[in-house]
């Protein structure tokens, strides 16, 4: 088979959704119907193949993204099942960075939920074409048209329903394929493996004819030839619609929408057909771009084994103490024993093993090429977002965006022996998960771990116990604050000291002023009078950088400040780089102390789904937590409350919300922004 034909039959696909929309169940059915697994795994009883971690099986949620490969209609599908919980957003981010297409799963009852919006926008940022699957059509309250309308309104996109359900809720029994204008029915006795296409039953014929006419009219808007034939009243066949739908999907103009019930084994095979028909192969996406680290020029790599090797390490996993590096190969070939360059770290490393992954199981490969997603062993330095390339043709690809942690707790090992192993184990966890950070507080000697939320840190503590056999005591959650300034100020910092028998002297003048929230820091060197030689400018900048790491209020990092170094004093023979670095740091710190320093705290955007009768209690509780209600919208008998609340006031919120609403309200929250901390 020619390389072009082989790559044309590749699909690199991710399954993304809000928590509990049914992603993993959809994936399990895909594996069963493609013959990749011979027993149907279920999330609720802990037998899902893709949720292989002990904690995933216990909690019934996906924590880490799992990769697998399956085959359908002579196509090879590389599939990544991603988590839906907001605490594990990085797993979705780094998966979407290397995928070509995505299936967005929506609950037929809940519709577009908060985390659905987050993952959808993540996919948009990487220009990933999507198809939507409305799941749980058998559930009480399922409404296909409502979900399609929400997709259109919330994502400002054009949903293209290619199916409509036959029956709903308990009566859901199949779907109507609008492209081919035929009904599909699944047979329960075969667990949905057997299904048939047949004529549409009488009660749905008029509805199907109208829906297909609407579909053709919408597609024809983007295709002049189809529009001409549609206006002349000609019959347009399925094989004429498919290539146009594919083109519009790849151009991100439309989102084909399908429906079914994964748990009841209905709707999965047409979804597999849609992956093959409408989502891109590696040849359909633009060549990957990067920078040549030697020349600084932009370069491109097409998806071909004839091009030099370029790959992106997008996930690190520690498997029984051995490091697995998951990588997407964009161009070229990789062989066992070959040497690759990691330009991000500036090191060469040898690939000792290559694996094709199926969740936590792996098949050894001797080599792999463009378009593949593989796991590599032997790379000691690689971490999330690093480029791997041909040493003779270096290229540096865009890294993966990393989120900053917003919540911290202090931990200490229960025994002295465990204390020695604790830092090594935390290092391994931090290598796997870039949103997990830890450090030792120099004042108290405590080990502080930081993450994206309470669940995230709970998982880390459980993994320390089970995977690394280290028992720890954990303190109460602490918020990761930031500091800034509220006004302008100017200060002078002088360093004059004898070190090692030599005198070091420097004096630096700095002006600081506040910047808008989220703008970040800016350091400008504007010494126009020659009072400080240019050779010391890097030391001045480094000195300010040092001071930014610890603010004057409580020692938290300083953000959103502009620092301008505008003058100073230099003495021949005694002024040194060290002196200017320390003087700049002292001057900046002094200026911040005089510029109305402020403590900033993280505010969370919360969406609370609450039954009508408990709305008053929920709003009063948000008020008590110093939150601000931004909107309240009705969704049938449920009220959807959007609020912004300080993270420090949200610890233990899930427990108090359950008790206030008899367990009937649910909420999700994600980081919104930093703002001035309340006085307390």
XYZ file of C-alpha atoms in Angstrom:
680
model
C 0.000 0.000 0.000
C 1.368 3.434 -0.918
C 2.230 5.777 1.955
C -0.441 8.282 0.891
C -3.127 5.599 0.841
C -1.984 4.266 4.253
C -2.070 7.734 5.880
C -5.477 8.396 4.309
C -6.803 5.476 6.358
C -5.514 6.858 9.689
C -7.750 8.686 12.170
C -6.329 10.259 15.359
C -9.454 10.962 17.420
C -10.230 12.100 20.963
C -13.456 11.678 22.897
C -14.244 14.822 24.918
C -17.164 15.798 27.164
C -18.448 16.999 30.514
C -18.085 14.514 33.377
C -20.739 11.744 33.283
C -21.858 12.404 29.681
C -20.819 8.833 28.805
C -17.428 9.200 27.075
C -15.907 6.034 28.495
C -19.069 3.998 27.795
C -18.978 5.216 24.161
C -15.297 4.205 23.965
C -16.005 0.757 25.464
C -18.716 0.124 22.824
C -16.351 1.277 20.053
C -13.723 -1.235 21.264
C -16.316 -4.027 21.417
C -17.867 -3.431 17.980
C -14.476 -3.034 16.281
C -13.342 -6.348 17.801
C -10.597 -4.709 19.907
C -12.080 -6.136 23.112
C -14.227 -9.254 23.384
C -16.146 -8.337 26.512
C -18.123 -5.162 26.998
C -16.648 -3.128 29.881
C -18.922 -1.037 32.105
C -17.939 2.097 34.058
C -20.489 1.545 36.844
C -19.128 -1.887 37.808
C -15.437 -0.987 37.354
C -14.741 -3.196 34.307
C -14.121 -0.482 31.690
C -10.950 -1.259 29.705
C -10.009 2.427 29.335
C -10.561 3.226 33.041
C -7.843 0.786 34.092
C -6.492 2.679 37.125
C -7.718 1.351 40.457
C -8.980 4.806 41.464
C -10.871 5.259 38.180
C -12.659 1.947 38.754
C -13.526 2.834 42.355
C -14.725 6.374 41.640
C -16.383 5.639 38.276
C -14.622 8.594 36.608
C -11.781 8.969 34.111
C -8.667 10.504 35.693
C -5.982 10.000 33.047
C -6.361 9.974 29.261
C -5.943 6.475 27.797
C -4.813 5.660 24.248
C -5.931 2.696 22.147
C -6.017 1.555 18.511
C -8.891 -0.157 16.702
C -9.939 -0.849 13.090
C -13.170 -0.060 11.227
C -13.905 -0.264 7.489
C -10.166 -0.871 6.746
C -9.253 2.305 8.654
C -6.920 2.457 11.672
C -8.380 4.596 14.452
C -6.128 5.866 17.261
C -8.487 6.806 20.053
C -7.876 8.845 23.237
C -10.530 8.744 25.977
C -10.113 11.945 28.041
C -11.351 12.885 31.549
C -14.416 15.101 31.982
C -13.656 16.510 35.431
C -12.367 20.090 35.478
C -9.455 19.137 37.808
C -7.928 17.072 34.979
C -8.293 19.643 32.186
C -4.574 19.274 31.337
C -5.271 15.695 30.142
C -7.740 17.075 27.578
C -5.438 19.968 26.632
C -2.420 17.815 25.846
C -4.513 15.193 24.037
C -6.207 17.776 21.773
C -2.775 19.256 21.010
C -1.806 16.070 19.127
C -5.188 14.911 17.749
C -6.660 15.560 14.313
C -10.360 15.236 15.184
C -12.720 14.890 18.161
C -16.059 13.377 19.146
C -17.882 15.653 21.590
C -20.316 13.592 23.678
C -23.349 15.345 25.191
C -25.930 14.004 27.631
C -29.398 13.967 26.005
C -30.835 15.350 29.274
C -28.105 17.718 30.522
C -27.147 19.072 27.076
C -24.232 21.499 26.934
C -22.778 21.479 30.458
C -19.934 23.672 31.835
C -17.018 21.329 31.147
C -18.470 20.595 27.673
C -17.873 24.274 26.919
C -14.315 24.173 28.293
C -13.259 21.162 26.187
C -15.055 22.499 23.090
C -13.142 25.782 23.297
C -9.905 23.841 23.857
C -10.597 21.930 20.624
C -11.368 25.202 18.819
C -8.040 26.651 19.970
C -6.204 23.816 18.219
C -8.554 23.978 15.153
C -9.743 20.404 15.718
C -12.774 19.365 13.567
C -15.563 17.812 15.643
C -18.606 15.597 15.383
C -21.195 15.608 18.183
C -22.865 12.543 19.689
C -25.988 13.094 21.812
C -25.886 10.183 24.250
C -28.406 8.817 26.799
C -31.418 9.227 24.477
C -33.119 6.501 26.533
C -33.051 8.608 29.733
C -36.096 10.350 31.196
C -36.087 13.970 29.956
C -33.839 13.349 26.916
C -34.455 15.935 24.198
C -32.401 15.767 20.977
C -33.656 19.063 19.482
C -32.904 20.915 22.718
C -29.267 19.712 22.746
C -28.822 20.663 19.054
C -30.204 24.146 19.832
C -27.815 24.527 22.790
C -24.827 23.521 20.614
C -25.810 26.231 18.138
C -26.394 28.937 20.764
C -23.497 28.277 23.136
C -20.780 27.461 20.580
C -21.973 29.788 17.795
C -21.471 27.005 15.301
C -23.697 25.266 12.753
C -24.846 21.870 14.075
C -25.844 19.542 11.241
C -28.130 16.749 12.544
C -27.427 13.767 10.270
C -29.766 11.593 12.353
C -32.986 11.976 14.314
C -34.071 9.601 17.114
C -36.900 7.106 16.721
C -38.780 7.409 19.991
C -37.371 8.980 23.136
C -36.798 8.157 26.807
C -38.045 4.592 27.536
C -39.389 4.284 23.973
C -36.048 5.060 22.248
C -35.501 2.197 19.772
C -33.319 3.429 16.929
C -32.340 6.330 14.684
C -33.166 7.623 11.223
C -30.154 8.249 8.973
C -31.081 11.480 7.162
C -28.258 11.267 4.595
C -29.444 7.862 3.325
C -33.084 8.427 4.439
C -33.429 5.040 6.165
C -34.054 3.728 9.661
C -31.500 1.832 11.759
C -32.622 -0.655 14.393
C -30.339 -2.518 16.848
C -31.014 -5.988 18.277
C -30.665 -6.338 22.046
C -29.977 -10.082 21.962
C -26.639 -9.412 20.182
C -25.716 -6.555 22.588
C -26.203 -4.152 19.685
C -23.583 -5.864 17.486
C -26.311 -6.754 14.960
C -28.399 -4.011 13.418
C -30.348 -3.467 10.223
C -31.178 -0.675 7.785
C -34.796 -0.647 6.657
C -37.610 1.635 5.491
C -38.711 4.357 7.897
C -41.756 3.383 9.955
C -44.976 5.141 8.997
C -45.273 7.518 11.965
C -41.821 9.083 11.271
C -41.817 9.397 7.456
C -43.126 12.982 7.257
C -40.778 14.180 10.029
C -37.778 12.466 8.379
C -38.608 13.934 4.938
C -38.806 17.453 6.414
C -35.564 16.999 8.409
C -33.717 15.746 5.318
C -34.984 18.663 3.244
C -33.684 21.062 5.925
C -30.351 19.216 5.953
C -29.909 19.407 2.161
C -30.910 23.109 2.149
C -28.304 23.896 4.820
C -25.527 21.998 3.041
C -26.426 23.549 -0.318
C -25.760 27.032 1.133
C -22.027 26.212 0.943
C -22.036 24.435 -2.425
C -23.221 26.202 -5.595
C -23.703 23.017 -7.621
C -25.889 21.432 -4.928
C -27.815 24.691 -4.494
C -28.605 24.786 -8.191
C -29.927 21.220 -8.160
C -31.815 21.746 -4.895
C -33.619 24.826 -6.253
C -34.563 22.859 -9.385
C -36.151 20.224 -7.141
C -33.782 17.401 -8.121
C -33.276 14.391 -5.821
C -29.817 14.595 -4.211
C -28.229 11.236 -3.356
C -26.284 10.308 -0.200
C -22.969 9.846 -2.050
C -23.222 13.475 -3.260
C -23.811 14.841 0.268
C -21.016 12.958 2.099
C -17.990 14.663 0.416
C -19.549 18.127 0.919
C -20.306 17.415 4.617
C -16.728 16.140 5.032
C -15.254 19.299 3.481
C -17.410 21.594 5.651
C -16.515 19.602 8.800
C -12.780 19.821 8.074
C -13.121 23.581 7.459
C -14.804 23.893 10.924
C -17.923 25.371 9.289
C -20.334 22.677 10.520
C -20.548 19.993 13.225
C -22.345 16.766 12.181
C -24.629 15.589 15.012
C -25.519 11.957 15.784
C -27.525 10.368 18.581
C -27.927 7.125 20.475
C -27.571 5.419 23.825
C -24.145 3.887 24.439
C -25.283 2.093 27.603
C -28.179 0.477 25.673
C -25.807 -0.369 22.742
C -27.523 1.848 20.175
C -25.924 4.356 17.797
C -22.228 3.415 17.933
C -21.645 1.843 14.481
C -22.950 4.915 12.568
C -20.669 7.008 14.805
C -17.712 4.849 13.677
C -18.832 5.344 10.073
C -18.873 9.100 10.716
C -15.287 9.031 12.096
C -14.171 7.423 8.827
C -16.377 9.589 6.571
C -16.138 13.048 8.141
C -13.092 13.385 10.418
C -9.599 14.162 9.042
C -6.699 11.870 8.257
C -3.143 13.170 8.948
C -3.075 14.254 5.269
C -6.126 16.520 5.778
C -4.509 18.691 8.451
C -1.970 21.423 7.622
C 1.749 20.534 7.968
C 3.068 21.007 11.510
C 5.057 24.215 11.993
C 8.037 24.869 14.227
C 11.183 26.891 14.640
C 14.641 25.746 13.582
C 16.643 26.207 16.834
C 19.847 26.793 14.857
C 18.600 29.452 12.422
C 15.515 30.791 14.256
C 13.487 30.437 11.017
C 9.989 28.911 10.762
C 9.866 25.474 9.123
C 7.096 23.039 8.161
C 6.917 19.242 8.259
C 4.332 17.443 6.131
C 2.765 14.183 7.281
C 5.136 11.862 5.397
C 7.778 9.299 6.273
C 10.025 10.852 3.607
C 10.367 14.032 5.701
C 12.837 14.350 8.643
C 11.562 13.035 11.977
C 9.422 15.390 14.103
C 7.298 14.289 17.073
C 5.754 15.845 20.185
C 5.927 14.218 23.630
C 2.459 14.977 25.014
C 2.215 12.744 28.098
C 4.569 11.108 30.593
C 3.557 8.036 32.577
C 5.507 6.198 35.264
C 4.846 2.470 34.931
C 6.307 0.515 37.873
C 9.152 2.991 38.130
C 9.886 3.028 34.387
C 9.178 6.122 32.333
C 6.851 5.898 29.315
C 6.763 8.895 26.971
C 3.631 9.156 24.801
C 4.390 10.895 21.495
C 2.604 11.858 18.299
C 4.841 11.352 15.265
C 4.116 14.114 12.736
C 6.749 13.262 10.099
C 9.556 10.818 9.372
C 10.250 7.440 10.984
C 11.414 6.319 14.401
C 13.198 3.005 15.016
C 14.197 1.072 18.124
C 17.804 1.981 18.931
C 17.711 5.231 16.933
C 18.948 8.512 18.392
C 16.592 11.483 18.634
C 17.268 15.111 19.527
C 15.216 16.856 22.212
C 15.825 20.539 21.252
C 13.661 21.719 24.188
C 16.220 20.297 26.637
C 19.223 20.396 24.272
C 19.984 16.666 24.663
C 20.232 13.578 22.448
C 18.610 10.364 23.646
C 18.236 6.804 22.420
C 14.833 5.181 21.877
C 15.135 1.766 23.533
C 11.565 0.542 22.907
C 8.479 1.599 20.938
C 4.961 0.472 21.899
C 1.479 0.633 20.451
C -0.795 1.216 23.472
C -4.156 -0.295 24.398
C -5.030 1.481 27.700
C -2.360 0.044 30.058
C -1.456 -2.879 27.771
C 1.224 -2.505 25.124
C 2.398 -4.183 21.930
C 6.071 -3.866 20.976
C 6.972 -2.325 17.628
C 10.338 -2.252 15.870
C 9.560 1.050 14.167
C 6.778 3.570 13.642
C 6.146 6.453 11.278
C 4.202 9.633 10.501
C 0.598 9.763 11.734
C 1.083 7.335 14.629
C 0.602 7.822 18.364
C 3.090 5.635 20.265
C 4.698 5.206 23.679
C 8.500 5.309 23.948
C 10.893 3.962 26.534
C 14.456 5.125 27.123
C 13.918 8.905 27.079
C 15.158 10.160 30.457
C 14.909 13.933 29.883
C 11.649 14.281 27.889
C 8.682 15.884 29.584
C 5.192 17.077 28.511
C 5.404 19.411 25.489
C 8.975 18.507 24.449
C 9.869 18.073 20.772
C 11.658 14.945 19.510
C 13.322 15.271 16.114
C 16.052 14.188 13.699
C 19.419 15.420 15.121
C 20.497 16.521 11.614
C 17.255 18.440 10.921
C 16.256 20.080 14.231
C 12.835 21.669 14.715
C 11.161 23.040 17.851
C 7.368 22.534 17.889
C 4.934 24.648 19.896
C 4.682 23.204 23.443
C 1.492 22.267 25.304
C -0.229 25.045 27.313
C 0.112 24.362 31.040
C -2.359 25.556 33.704
C -1.197 27.061 36.993
C -2.354 25.251 40.182
C -4.832 27.111 42.412
C -4.963 25.080 45.629
C -2.239 23.860 48.017
C -1.911 21.651 51.093
C 1.000 20.794 53.381
C 2.017 17.113 53.573
C 4.425 15.201 55.771
C 5.370 11.532 55.738
C 4.294 9.479 58.748
C 7.710 7.815 59.141
C 11.308 8.980 58.699
C 11.933 6.263 56.070
C 8.940 7.504 54.037
C 10.104 11.121 54.355
C 13.287 10.272 52.431
C 11.266 8.674 49.614
C 8.528 11.336 49.573
C 10.341 13.951 47.449
C 11.413 11.334 44.892
C 7.810 10.096 44.561
C 6.441 13.651 44.276
C 9.024 14.292 41.549
C 7.687 11.336 39.559
C 4.070 12.518 39.994
C 5.023 16.070 38.912
C 6.766 14.677 35.827
C 3.560 12.865 34.837
C 1.258 15.810 35.582
C 2.489 19.359 34.783
C -0.432 20.923 36.728
C 0.822 19.275 39.925
C 3.622 21.179 41.681
C 5.407 20.864 45.011
C 8.015 22.803 46.945
C 9.537 23.016 50.395
C 8.628 26.108 52.409
C 12.016 27.568 53.510
C 10.472 29.186 56.612
C 8.566 26.203 58.009
C 10.358 23.282 56.311
C 6.933 21.925 55.256
C 6.414 20.193 51.916
C 3.626 22.027 50.046
C 1.800 20.292 47.177
C -0.359 22.286 44.744
C -2.968 21.238 42.184
C -6.111 22.161 40.258
C -8.697 21.294 42.918
C -9.586 19.208 45.969
C -10.232 16.060 43.900
C -6.893 16.465 42.094
C -4.955 16.582 45.384
C -7.043 13.748 46.840
C -6.007 11.557 43.873
C -2.334 12.521 44.411
C -2.489 11.530 48.100
C -4.156 8.212 47.253
C -1.529 7.493 44.575
C 1.272 8.212 47.070
C -0.258 5.575 49.344
C -1.112 2.907 46.746
C 1.483 3.320 44.003
C 4.466 4.445 46.083
C 3.480 2.967 49.499
C 4.044 6.259 51.329
C 1.572 7.232 54.060
C 1.305 10.997 54.583
C -0.512 13.389 56.895
C -2.145 16.237 54.980
C -3.027 19.686 56.291
C -6.082 21.706 55.351
C -6.208 23.062 51.778
C -4.474 26.417 51.333
C -5.173 28.844 48.521
C -2.334 29.832 46.197
C -2.407 33.642 46.422
C -0.623 36.220 44.272
C 0.499 39.766 45.103
C 0.424 43.026 43.153
C 0.518 46.785 43.770
C -2.233 49.389 43.818
C -0.283 52.568 43.040
C 2.977 53.903 41.584
C 6.226 54.304 43.529
C 9.940 54.936 43.048
C 12.756 53.588 45.215
C 16.516 53.233 45.363
C 18.293 50.050 46.394
C 21.978 50.023 47.367
C 24.235 47.045 47.891
C 27.638 47.709 49.462
C 29.336 44.736 51.058
C 32.633 42.936 51.292
C 32.466 39.330 50.093
C 35.490 37.038 50.056
C 37.899 39.927 50.573
C 36.465 42.011 47.686
C 34.088 44.971 47.906
C 30.891 44.793 45.832
C 28.925 47.994 45.255
C 25.900 49.032 43.170
C 22.957 51.392 43.443
C 19.769 51.019 41.348
C 16.705 53.300 40.899
C 13.410 51.619 39.967
C 9.913 52.948 39.250
C 6.970 50.518 39.617
C 3.383 50.902 38.411
C 0.364 48.549 38.380
C -0.824 46.840 35.164
C -4.307 45.567 34.290
C -5.326 42.187 35.759
C -3.966 39.294 33.739
C -1.491 41.397 31.732
C 1.527 39.870 33.469
C 4.793 41.515 34.449
C 6.966 43.838 32.370
C 10.606 44.704 33.078
C 12.068 47.659 31.164
C 15.659 48.910 31.353
C 15.639 52.633 30.454
C 19.019 53.869 31.711
C 19.545 56.784 29.306
C 22.287 58.713 31.198
C 24.950 55.983 31.072
C 24.975 55.730 34.887
C 24.905 51.917 34.544
C 26.967 50.254 31.747
C 24.971 48.070 29.328
C 27.009 45.019 30.345
C 25.070 44.985 33.649
C 21.560 45.178 32.100
C 21.017 41.357 32.223
C 21.947 41.406 35.947
C 19.401 44.189 36.566
C 16.668 42.178 34.851
C 17.614 39.025 36.772
C 17.522 40.956 40.050
C 13.955 42.144 39.373
C 12.965 38.602 38.340
C 14.331 37.320 41.667
C 12.246 39.862 43.597
C 9.058 39.027 41.615
C 9.037 35.522 43.081
C 8.285 36.807 46.591
C 6.059 39.829 47.315
C 6.074 42.195 50.318
C 2.682 41.170 51.795
C 3.016 37.427 52.494
C 5.819 36.338 50.184
C 3.617 35.140 47.270
C 4.685 35.707 43.612
C 4.107 39.253 42.305
C 1.987 39.701 39.141
C 0.736 42.496 36.869
C 3.525 44.981 37.691
C 5.625 47.132 35.375
C 9.158 47.778 36.657
C 11.303 50.430 34.949
C 15.004 50.643 35.854
C 15.856 54.258 35.026
C 19.136 54.980 36.814
C 21.729 54.064 39.401
C 25.359 54.394 40.454
C 28.360 52.491 39.082
C 31.882 52.567 40.583
C 34.800 51.343 38.510
C 36.527 48.322 40.032
C 33.975 47.600 42.756
C 30.650 47.362 40.885
C 29.890 43.753 39.888
C 27.095 41.691 38.327
C 26.272 40.280 41.755
C 26.015 43.775 43.265
C 23.670 45.055 40.530
C 21.497 41.929 40.728
C 21.069 42.282 44.516
C 20.613 46.088 44.357
C 17.900 45.739 41.658
C 16.135 43.146 43.800
C 16.286 45.383 46.911
C 15.126 48.450 44.969
C 12.137 46.615 43.444
C 11.088 45.194 46.798
C 11.338 48.651 48.462
C 9.293 50.260 45.650
C 6.556 47.605 45.972
C 6.336 48.169 49.730
C 5.612 51.868 49.033
C 3.126 51.196 46.189
C 0.079 50.022 48.218
C 0.799 46.269 47.924
C -2.261 44.022 47.564
C -2.932 40.338 48.053
C -4.748 38.681 45.124
C -6.763 35.504 45.492
C -8.127 33.076 42.889
C -11.823 33.457 42.045
C -13.705 30.470 40.664
C -16.464 30.445 38.082
C -19.151 28.117 39.419
C -22.223 26.706 37.683
C -24.823 25.299 40.056
C -27.788 23.226 38.820
C -30.490 23.462 41.466
C -34.216 22.498 41.568
C -36.588 25.498 41.752
C -37.575 24.956 45.393
C -33.971 25.221 46.680
C -32.921 28.278 44.654
C -33.306 30.684 47.609
C -31.038 28.626 49.918
C -28.350 28.326 47.223
C -28.349 32.077 46.459
C -28.185 32.952 50.175
C -25.235 30.547 50.602
C -23.336 32.123 47.669
C -23.898 35.517 49.316
C -22.465 34.257 52.607
C -19.393 33.032 50.703
C -18.871 36.575 49.329
C -19.748 35.350 45.826
C -21.334 37.315 42.999
C -24.263 35.814 41.062
C -23.809 36.612 37.368
C -26.907 34.963 35.878
C -29.814 32.636 36.610
C -31.423 30.708 33.755
C -34.275 28.194 33.789
C -33.769 24.755 32.261
C -37.116 22.974 32.664
C -37.560 22.380 36.426
C -33.902 23.210 37.097
C -32.371 26.647 37.666
C -28.821 27.172 36.368
C -26.921 29.640 38.552
C -23.650 31.149 37.297
C -21.559 32.743 40.047
C -18.026 33.931 40.720
C -16.808 33.001 44.223
C -13.430 33.251 46.018
C -11.781 29.812 46.084
C -10.991 30.252 49.786
C -14.741 30.174 50.486
C -15.467 27.078 48.371
C -13.742 24.370 50.423
C -16.251 21.701 51.388
C -18.940 23.338 49.215
C -20.099 20.039 47.688
C -21.043 18.697 51.162
C -22.950 21.813 52.220
C -24.712 22.037 48.822
C -25.874 18.427 49.106
C -27.201 18.908 52.624
C -28.998 22.166 51.686
C -30.734 20.607 48.657
C -31.329 17.020 49.859
C -28.607 15.864 47.462
C -30.472 17.147 44.383
C -28.201 20.049 43.336
C -24.893 19.628 41.515
C -22.123 22.077 40.735
C -18.921 22.436 38.746
C -16.302 25.129 39.027
C -13.145 26.198 37.261
C -10.555 28.918 37.748
C -11.782 32.324 36.536
C -9.276 35.021 37.498
C -7.211 36.552 40.293
C -8.619 39.590 42.105
C -8.053 41.556 45.305
C -8.396 39.349 48.376
C -11.072 40.216 50.897
C -9.901 41.719 54.166
C -9.957 39.155 56.959
